[in-house]
Tab-separated table of C-alpha atoms in Angstrom:
chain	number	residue	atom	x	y	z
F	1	UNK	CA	138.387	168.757	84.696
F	2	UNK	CA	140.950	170.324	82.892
F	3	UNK	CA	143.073	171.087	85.637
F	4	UNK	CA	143.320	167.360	86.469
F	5	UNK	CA	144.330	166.862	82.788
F	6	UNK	CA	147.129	168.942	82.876
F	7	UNK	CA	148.562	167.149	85.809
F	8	UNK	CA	147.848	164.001	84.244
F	9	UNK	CA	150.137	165.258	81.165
F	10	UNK	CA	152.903	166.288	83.666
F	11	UNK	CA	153.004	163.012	85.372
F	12	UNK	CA	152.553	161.140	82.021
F	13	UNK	CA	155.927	163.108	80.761
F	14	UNK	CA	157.887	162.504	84.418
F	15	UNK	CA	157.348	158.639	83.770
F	16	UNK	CA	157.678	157.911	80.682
F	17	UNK	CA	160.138	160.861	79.201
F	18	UNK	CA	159.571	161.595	76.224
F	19	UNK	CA	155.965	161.009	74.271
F	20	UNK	CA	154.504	161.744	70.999
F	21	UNK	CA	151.434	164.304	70.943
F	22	UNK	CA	149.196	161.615	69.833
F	23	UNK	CA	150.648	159.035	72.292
F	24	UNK	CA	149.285	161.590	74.719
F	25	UNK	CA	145.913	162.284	73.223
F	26	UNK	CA	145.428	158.179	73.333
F	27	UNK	CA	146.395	158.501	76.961
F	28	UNK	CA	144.113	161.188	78.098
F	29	UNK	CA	141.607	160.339	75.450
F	30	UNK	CA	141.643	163.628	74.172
F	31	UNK	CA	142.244	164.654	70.835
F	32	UNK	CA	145.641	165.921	69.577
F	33	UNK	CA	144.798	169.739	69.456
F	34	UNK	CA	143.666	169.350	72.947
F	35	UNK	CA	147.044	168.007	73.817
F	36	UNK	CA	148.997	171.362	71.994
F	37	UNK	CA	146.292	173.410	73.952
F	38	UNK	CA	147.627	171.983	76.990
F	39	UNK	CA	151.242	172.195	76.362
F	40	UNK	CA	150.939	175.835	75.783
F	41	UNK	CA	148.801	176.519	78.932
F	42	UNK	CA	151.827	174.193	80.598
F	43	UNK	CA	154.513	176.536	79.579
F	44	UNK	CA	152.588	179.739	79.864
F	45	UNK	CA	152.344	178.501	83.666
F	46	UNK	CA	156.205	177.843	84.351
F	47	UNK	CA	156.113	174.011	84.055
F	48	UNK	CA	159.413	173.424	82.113
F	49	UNK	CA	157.626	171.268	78.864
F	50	UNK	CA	159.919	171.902	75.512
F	51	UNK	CA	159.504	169.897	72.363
F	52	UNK	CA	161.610	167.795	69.958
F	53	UNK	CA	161.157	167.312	66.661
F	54	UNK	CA	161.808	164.934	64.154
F	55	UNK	CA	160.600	161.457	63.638
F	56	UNK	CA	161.335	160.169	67.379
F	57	UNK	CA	160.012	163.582	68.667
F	58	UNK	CA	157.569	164.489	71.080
F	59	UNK	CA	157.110	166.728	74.240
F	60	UNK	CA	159.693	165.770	77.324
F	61	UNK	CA	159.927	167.758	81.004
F	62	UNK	CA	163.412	169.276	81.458
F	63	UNK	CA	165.036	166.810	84.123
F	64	UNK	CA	164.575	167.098	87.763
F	65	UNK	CA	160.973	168.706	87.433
F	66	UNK	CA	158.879	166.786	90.023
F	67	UNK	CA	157.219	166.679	93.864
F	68	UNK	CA	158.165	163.541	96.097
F	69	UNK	CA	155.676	162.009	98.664
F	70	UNK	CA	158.421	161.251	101.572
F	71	UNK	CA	155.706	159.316	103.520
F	72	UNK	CA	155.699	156.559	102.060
F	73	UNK	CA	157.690	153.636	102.184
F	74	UNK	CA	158.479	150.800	100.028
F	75	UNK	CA	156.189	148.157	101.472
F	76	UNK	CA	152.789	151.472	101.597
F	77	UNK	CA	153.834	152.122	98.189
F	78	UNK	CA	153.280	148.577	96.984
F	79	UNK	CA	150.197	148.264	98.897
F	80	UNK	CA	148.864	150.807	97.138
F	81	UNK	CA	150.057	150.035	93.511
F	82	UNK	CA	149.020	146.688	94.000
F	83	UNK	CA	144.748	147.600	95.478
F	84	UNK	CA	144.977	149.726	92.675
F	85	UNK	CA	145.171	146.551	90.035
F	86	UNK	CA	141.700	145.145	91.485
F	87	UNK	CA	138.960	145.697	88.813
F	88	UNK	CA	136.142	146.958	91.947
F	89	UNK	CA	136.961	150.424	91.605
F	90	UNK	CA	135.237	149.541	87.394
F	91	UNK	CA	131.968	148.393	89.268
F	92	UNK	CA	131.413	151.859	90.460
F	93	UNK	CA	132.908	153.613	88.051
F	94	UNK	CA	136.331	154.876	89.491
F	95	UNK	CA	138.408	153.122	87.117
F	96	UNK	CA	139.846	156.494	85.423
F	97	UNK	CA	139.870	157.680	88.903
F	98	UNK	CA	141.883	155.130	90.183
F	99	UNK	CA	144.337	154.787	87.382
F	100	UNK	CA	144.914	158.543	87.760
F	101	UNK	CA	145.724	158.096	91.152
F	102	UNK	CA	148.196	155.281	91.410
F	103	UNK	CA	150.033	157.351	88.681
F	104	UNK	CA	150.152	160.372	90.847
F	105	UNK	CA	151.227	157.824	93.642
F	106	UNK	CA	154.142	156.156	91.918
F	107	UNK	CA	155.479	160.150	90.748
F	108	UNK	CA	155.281	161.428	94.080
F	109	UNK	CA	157.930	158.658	95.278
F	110	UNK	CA	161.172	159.381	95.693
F	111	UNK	CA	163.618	157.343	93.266
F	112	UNK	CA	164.587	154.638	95.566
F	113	UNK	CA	161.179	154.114	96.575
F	114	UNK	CA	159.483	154.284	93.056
F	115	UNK	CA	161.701	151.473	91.460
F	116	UNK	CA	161.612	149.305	94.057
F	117	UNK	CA	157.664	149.455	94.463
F	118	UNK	CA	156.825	149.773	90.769
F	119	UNK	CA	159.102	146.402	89.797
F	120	UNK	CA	157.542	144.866	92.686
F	121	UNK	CA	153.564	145.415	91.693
F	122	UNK	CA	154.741	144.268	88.157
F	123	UNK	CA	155.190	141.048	89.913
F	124	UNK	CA	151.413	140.337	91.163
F	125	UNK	CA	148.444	139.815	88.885
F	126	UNK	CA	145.157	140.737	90.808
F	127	UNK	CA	141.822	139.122	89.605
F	128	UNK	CA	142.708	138.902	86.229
F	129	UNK	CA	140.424	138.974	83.060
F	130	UNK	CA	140.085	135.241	82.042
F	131	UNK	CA	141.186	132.071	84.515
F	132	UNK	CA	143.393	128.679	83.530
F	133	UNK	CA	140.334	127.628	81.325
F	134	UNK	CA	140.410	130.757	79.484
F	135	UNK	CA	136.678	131.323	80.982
F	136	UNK	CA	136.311	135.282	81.310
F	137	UNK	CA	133.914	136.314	83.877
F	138	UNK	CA	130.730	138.189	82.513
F	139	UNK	CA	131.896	142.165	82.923
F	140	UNK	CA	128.958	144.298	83.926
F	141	UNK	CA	129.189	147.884	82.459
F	142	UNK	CA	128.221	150.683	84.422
F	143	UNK	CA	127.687	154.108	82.283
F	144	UNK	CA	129.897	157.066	83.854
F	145	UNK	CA	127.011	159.024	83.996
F	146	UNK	CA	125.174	156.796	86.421
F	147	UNK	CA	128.111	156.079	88.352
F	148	UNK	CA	128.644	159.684	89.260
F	149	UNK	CA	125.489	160.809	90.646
F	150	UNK	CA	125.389	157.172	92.525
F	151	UNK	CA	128.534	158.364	94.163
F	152	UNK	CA	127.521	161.588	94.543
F	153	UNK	CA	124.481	161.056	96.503
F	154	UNK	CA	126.038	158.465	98.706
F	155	UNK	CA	128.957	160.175	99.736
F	156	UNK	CA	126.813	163.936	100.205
F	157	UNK	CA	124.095	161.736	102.194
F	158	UNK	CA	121.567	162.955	99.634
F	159	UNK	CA	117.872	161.208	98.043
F	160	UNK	CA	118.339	159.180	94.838
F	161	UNK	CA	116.324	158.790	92.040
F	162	UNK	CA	117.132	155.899	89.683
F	163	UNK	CA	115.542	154.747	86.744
F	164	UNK	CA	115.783	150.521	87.246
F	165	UNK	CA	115.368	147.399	85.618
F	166	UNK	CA	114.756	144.910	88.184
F	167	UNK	CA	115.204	140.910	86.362
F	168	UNK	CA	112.203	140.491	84.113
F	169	UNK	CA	110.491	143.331	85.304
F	170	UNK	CA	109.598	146.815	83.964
F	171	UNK	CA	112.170	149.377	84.565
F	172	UNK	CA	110.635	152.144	86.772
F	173	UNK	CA	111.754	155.553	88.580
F	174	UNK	CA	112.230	154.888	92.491
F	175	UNK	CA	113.455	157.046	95.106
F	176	UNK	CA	115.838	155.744	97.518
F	177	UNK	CA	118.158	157.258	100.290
F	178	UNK	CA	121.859	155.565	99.588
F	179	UNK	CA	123.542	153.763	102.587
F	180	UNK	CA	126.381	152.783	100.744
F	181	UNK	CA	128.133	150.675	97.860
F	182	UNK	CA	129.621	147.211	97.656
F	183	UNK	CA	130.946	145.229	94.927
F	184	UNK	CA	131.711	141.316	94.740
F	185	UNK	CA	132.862	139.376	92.270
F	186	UNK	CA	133.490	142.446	89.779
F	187	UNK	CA	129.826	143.478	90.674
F	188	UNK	CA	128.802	146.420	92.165
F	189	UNK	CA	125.464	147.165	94.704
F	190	UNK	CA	123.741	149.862	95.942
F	191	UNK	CA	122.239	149.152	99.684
F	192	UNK	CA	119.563	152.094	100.288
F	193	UNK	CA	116.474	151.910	102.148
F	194	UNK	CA	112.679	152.837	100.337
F	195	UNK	CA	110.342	153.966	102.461
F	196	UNK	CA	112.205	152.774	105.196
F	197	UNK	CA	112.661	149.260	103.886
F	198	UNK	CA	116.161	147.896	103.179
F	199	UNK	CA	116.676	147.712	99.202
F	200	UNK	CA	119.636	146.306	97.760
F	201	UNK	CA	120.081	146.734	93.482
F	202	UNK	CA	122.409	145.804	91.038
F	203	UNK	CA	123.985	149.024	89.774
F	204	UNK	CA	124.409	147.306	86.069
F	205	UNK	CA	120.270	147.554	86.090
F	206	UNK	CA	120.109	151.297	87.256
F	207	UNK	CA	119.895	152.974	83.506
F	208	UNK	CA	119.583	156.390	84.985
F	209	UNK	CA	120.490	158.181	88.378
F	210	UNK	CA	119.976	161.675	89.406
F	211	UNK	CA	120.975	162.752	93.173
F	212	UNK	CA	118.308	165.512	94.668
F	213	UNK	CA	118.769	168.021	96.909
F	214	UNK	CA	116.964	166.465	99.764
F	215	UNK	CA	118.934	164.919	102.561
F	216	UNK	CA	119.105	161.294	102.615
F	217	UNK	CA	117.405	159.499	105.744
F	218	UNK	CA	119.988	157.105	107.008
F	219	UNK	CA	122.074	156.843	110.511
F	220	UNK	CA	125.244	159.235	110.330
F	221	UNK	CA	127.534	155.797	110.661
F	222	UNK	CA	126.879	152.344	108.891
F	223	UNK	CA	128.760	148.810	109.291
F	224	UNK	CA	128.418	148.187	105.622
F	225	UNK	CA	129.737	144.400	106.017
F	226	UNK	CA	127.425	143.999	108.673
F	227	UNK	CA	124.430	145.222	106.434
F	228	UNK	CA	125.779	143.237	103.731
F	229	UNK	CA	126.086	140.194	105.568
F	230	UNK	CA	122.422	140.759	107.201
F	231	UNK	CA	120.968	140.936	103.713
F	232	UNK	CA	122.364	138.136	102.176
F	233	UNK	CA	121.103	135.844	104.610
F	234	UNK	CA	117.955	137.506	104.212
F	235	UNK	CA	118.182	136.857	100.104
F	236	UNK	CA	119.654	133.077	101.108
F	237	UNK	CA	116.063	132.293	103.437
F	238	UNK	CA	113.298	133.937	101.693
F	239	UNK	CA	111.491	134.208	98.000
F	240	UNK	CA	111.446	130.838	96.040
F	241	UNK	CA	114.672	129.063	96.715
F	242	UNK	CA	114.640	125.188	96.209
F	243	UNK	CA	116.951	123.011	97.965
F	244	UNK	CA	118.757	120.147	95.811
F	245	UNK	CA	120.421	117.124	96.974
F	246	UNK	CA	123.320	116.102	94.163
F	247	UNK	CA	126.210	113.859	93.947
F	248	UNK	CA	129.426	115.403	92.352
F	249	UNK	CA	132.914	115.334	91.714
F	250	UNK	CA	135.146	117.049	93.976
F	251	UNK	CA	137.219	118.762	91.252
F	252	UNK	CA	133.885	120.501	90.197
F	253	UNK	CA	132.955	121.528	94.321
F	254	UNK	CA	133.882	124.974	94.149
F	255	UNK	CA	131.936	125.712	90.467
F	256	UNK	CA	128.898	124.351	92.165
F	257	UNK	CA	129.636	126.824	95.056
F	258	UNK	CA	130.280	129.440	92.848
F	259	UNK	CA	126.690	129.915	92.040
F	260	UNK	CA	125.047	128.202	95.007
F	261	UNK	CA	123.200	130.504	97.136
F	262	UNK	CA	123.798	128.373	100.063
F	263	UNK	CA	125.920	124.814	101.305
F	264	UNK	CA	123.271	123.126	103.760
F	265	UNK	CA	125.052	120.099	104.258
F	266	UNK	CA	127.778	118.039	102.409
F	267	UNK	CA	129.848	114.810	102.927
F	268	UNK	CA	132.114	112.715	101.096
F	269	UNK	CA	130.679	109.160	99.502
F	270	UNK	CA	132.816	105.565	99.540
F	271	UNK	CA	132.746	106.486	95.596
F	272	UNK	CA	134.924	109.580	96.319
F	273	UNK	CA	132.144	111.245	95.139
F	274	UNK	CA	130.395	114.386	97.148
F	275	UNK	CA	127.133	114.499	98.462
F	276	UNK	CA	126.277	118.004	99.102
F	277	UNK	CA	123.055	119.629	99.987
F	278	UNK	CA	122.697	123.071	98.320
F	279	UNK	CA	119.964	125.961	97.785
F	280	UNK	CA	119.468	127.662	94.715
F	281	UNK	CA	117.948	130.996	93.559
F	282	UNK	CA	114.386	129.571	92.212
F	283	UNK	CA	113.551	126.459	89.963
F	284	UNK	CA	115.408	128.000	87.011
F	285	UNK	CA	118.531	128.534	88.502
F	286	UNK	CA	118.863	125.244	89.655
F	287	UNK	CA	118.291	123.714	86.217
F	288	UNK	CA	120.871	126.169	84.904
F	289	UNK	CA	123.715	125.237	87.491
F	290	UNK	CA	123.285	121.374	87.361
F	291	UNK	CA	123.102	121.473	83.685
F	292	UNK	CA	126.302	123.420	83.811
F	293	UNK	CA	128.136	120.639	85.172
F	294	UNK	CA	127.203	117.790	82.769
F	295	UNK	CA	127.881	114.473	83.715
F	296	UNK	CA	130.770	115.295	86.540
F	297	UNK	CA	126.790	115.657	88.545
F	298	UNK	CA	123.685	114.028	89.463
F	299	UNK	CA	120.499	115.755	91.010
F	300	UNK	CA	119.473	113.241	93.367
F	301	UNK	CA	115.994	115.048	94.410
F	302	UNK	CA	114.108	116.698	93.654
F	303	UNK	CA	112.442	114.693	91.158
F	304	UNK	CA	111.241	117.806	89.138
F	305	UNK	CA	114.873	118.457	88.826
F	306	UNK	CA	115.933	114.864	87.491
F	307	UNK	CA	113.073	115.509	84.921
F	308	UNK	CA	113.889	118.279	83.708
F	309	UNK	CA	117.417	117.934	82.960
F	310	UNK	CA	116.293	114.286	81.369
F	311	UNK	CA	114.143	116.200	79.111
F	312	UNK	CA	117.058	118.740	78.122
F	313	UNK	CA	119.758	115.756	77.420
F	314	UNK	CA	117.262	113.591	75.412
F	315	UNK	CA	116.155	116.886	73.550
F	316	UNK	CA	119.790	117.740	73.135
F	317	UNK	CA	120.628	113.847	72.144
F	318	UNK	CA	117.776	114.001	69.496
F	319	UNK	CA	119.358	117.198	67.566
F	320	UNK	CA	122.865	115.767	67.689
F	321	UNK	CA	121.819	112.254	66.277
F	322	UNK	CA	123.870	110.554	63.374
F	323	UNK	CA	120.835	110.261	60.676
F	324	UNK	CA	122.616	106.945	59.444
F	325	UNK	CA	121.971	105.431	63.040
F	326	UNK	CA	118.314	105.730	62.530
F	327	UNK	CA	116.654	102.485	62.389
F	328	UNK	CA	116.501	101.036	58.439
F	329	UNK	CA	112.826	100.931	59.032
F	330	UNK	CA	112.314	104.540	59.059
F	331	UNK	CA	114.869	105.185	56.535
F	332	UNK	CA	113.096	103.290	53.578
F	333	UNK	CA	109.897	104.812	54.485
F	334	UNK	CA	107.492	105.457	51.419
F	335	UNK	CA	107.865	108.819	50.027
């Protein structure tokens, strides 16, 4: 761990020249002593670190101290830098990993290269935190702790045990034997099989992993999109899905979709209105996505679902009502 700190420091120095110790310790998330324990370990093994003092002092490389990655070229180099912005590597817990690595990356490129890539990536924004509407999508933490031994059982082929919460349920221990790991939409999955049985859970439920020694009973290869793709349709036919018929504004199409499990039919009214046919999660998930839309919707059927929103809007009418528009009546009732 250390030893990847230290080159962390070096390339931390190559890029940005000269930096403060606690500039550094913010960095590397270390404290400041750390950093001074590493600078000395630095020089004691040859790497030419020297410091200046004074109030725009700090620690700086002598120049010309550096290794160059000569495989690369320009167009690889922003290929890299640029995967590297996408938040999936945070769903399973890479993030430090990954940040680590695109700064080795841009070091190791030779000057013409670096520049040129570098200014380039600073040019695309991948996924970013919060859209036009300023709506940020709902992070989902995963501790580091879990992450690791998630990782490390998939990638050794080894049993898991995780401690997890399924929705509304009581969290429990299972053992599993890891397939692999997917994330969409900043969300990251386990696929495993239990007993034979294909499982699929939410890594932001799993509040404690620990990989066992046992192998892992799984084929040596996997088509993870195919296994993916399998089990989604499985999740999109089975359990207690509705289906809902609803009229809509286009401009509002692709929020509906964005939380739709499935698009069974849909076609454009004389109105200009959509009529789409759409399946949703269970009873409460429909409410929640139709009541999300507000009037740019209508549920046409099923009639459970008109009722239930009419019962939310007249309950939501009642606490919102101007007390001076009650009738007079009421008003000058007897005390």
């Amino acid at each position: 761990m250390r030893a990847d700190r230290l080159v962390s420091l070096v390339l931390l120095l190559r890029q940005h020249g000269r930096l403060s110790a606690t500039t550094l310790a913010r960095e590397l998330e270390v404290s400041t002593r750390t950093v001074l324990r590493d600078i000395e370990a630095l020089s004691a093994a040859g790497v030419p670190v020297y410091a200046e003092r004074g109030r725009h002092g700090g620690f700086a490389l002598l120049p010309g101290f550096r290794t160059e990655l000569t495989g690369l070229n320009p167009d690889e180099a922003l290929a890299l830098l640029v995967a590297g912005s996408r938040r999936g590597a945070q769903a399973f817990g890479l993030g430090s990993a990954l940040a680590s690595a695109m700064l080795k990356v841009v070091d190791a490129l030779p000057d013409s290269y670096r520049d040129t890539a570098a200014g380039a990536a600073e040019r695309l924004l991948i996924d970013p935190e919060t859209d036009l509407l300023s709506r940020r999508p709902a992070a989902e933490e995963v501790p580091d702790a879990v992450a690791a031994e998630v990782l490390r059982a998939v990638f050794a082929g080894r049993k898991l045990e995780i401690h997890y919460a399924p929705f509304g349920g009581t969290p429990e221990w299972r053992t599993v034997d890891p397939i692999g790991l997917v994330t969409i939409r900043d969300r990251g999955y386990l696929l495993a099989t239990r007993s034979g049985a294909d499982r699929t859970y939410r890594l932001s439920r799993v509040q404690a992993a620990r990989a066992l020694p046992e192998p892992a009973q799984r084929p040596d290869r996997v088509d993870l999109d195919r296994a993916w793709q399998e089990r989604s349709t499985r999740f999109r036919t089975g359990g207690d899905q509705v289906t809902v018929t609803v009229r809509m504004a286009p401009r509002r199409r692709e929020e509906l979709l964005g939380t739709a499990l499935a698009v069974l039919a849909e076609e454009a009214g004389p109105d200009g209105l959509l009529r789409l046919e759409v399946t949703f999660q269970d009873d409460r998930h429909a409410v929640w996505a139709l009541w999300q839309l507000g009037t740019d919707a209508e549920a046409l059927s099923p009639q459970w679902l008109r009722d239930s929103l009419h019962a939310r809007a007249t309950t939501l009418a009642a606490r919102y009502q101007d007390p001076a528009a009650e009738p007079a009546a009421r008003r000058e009732e007897p005390a």
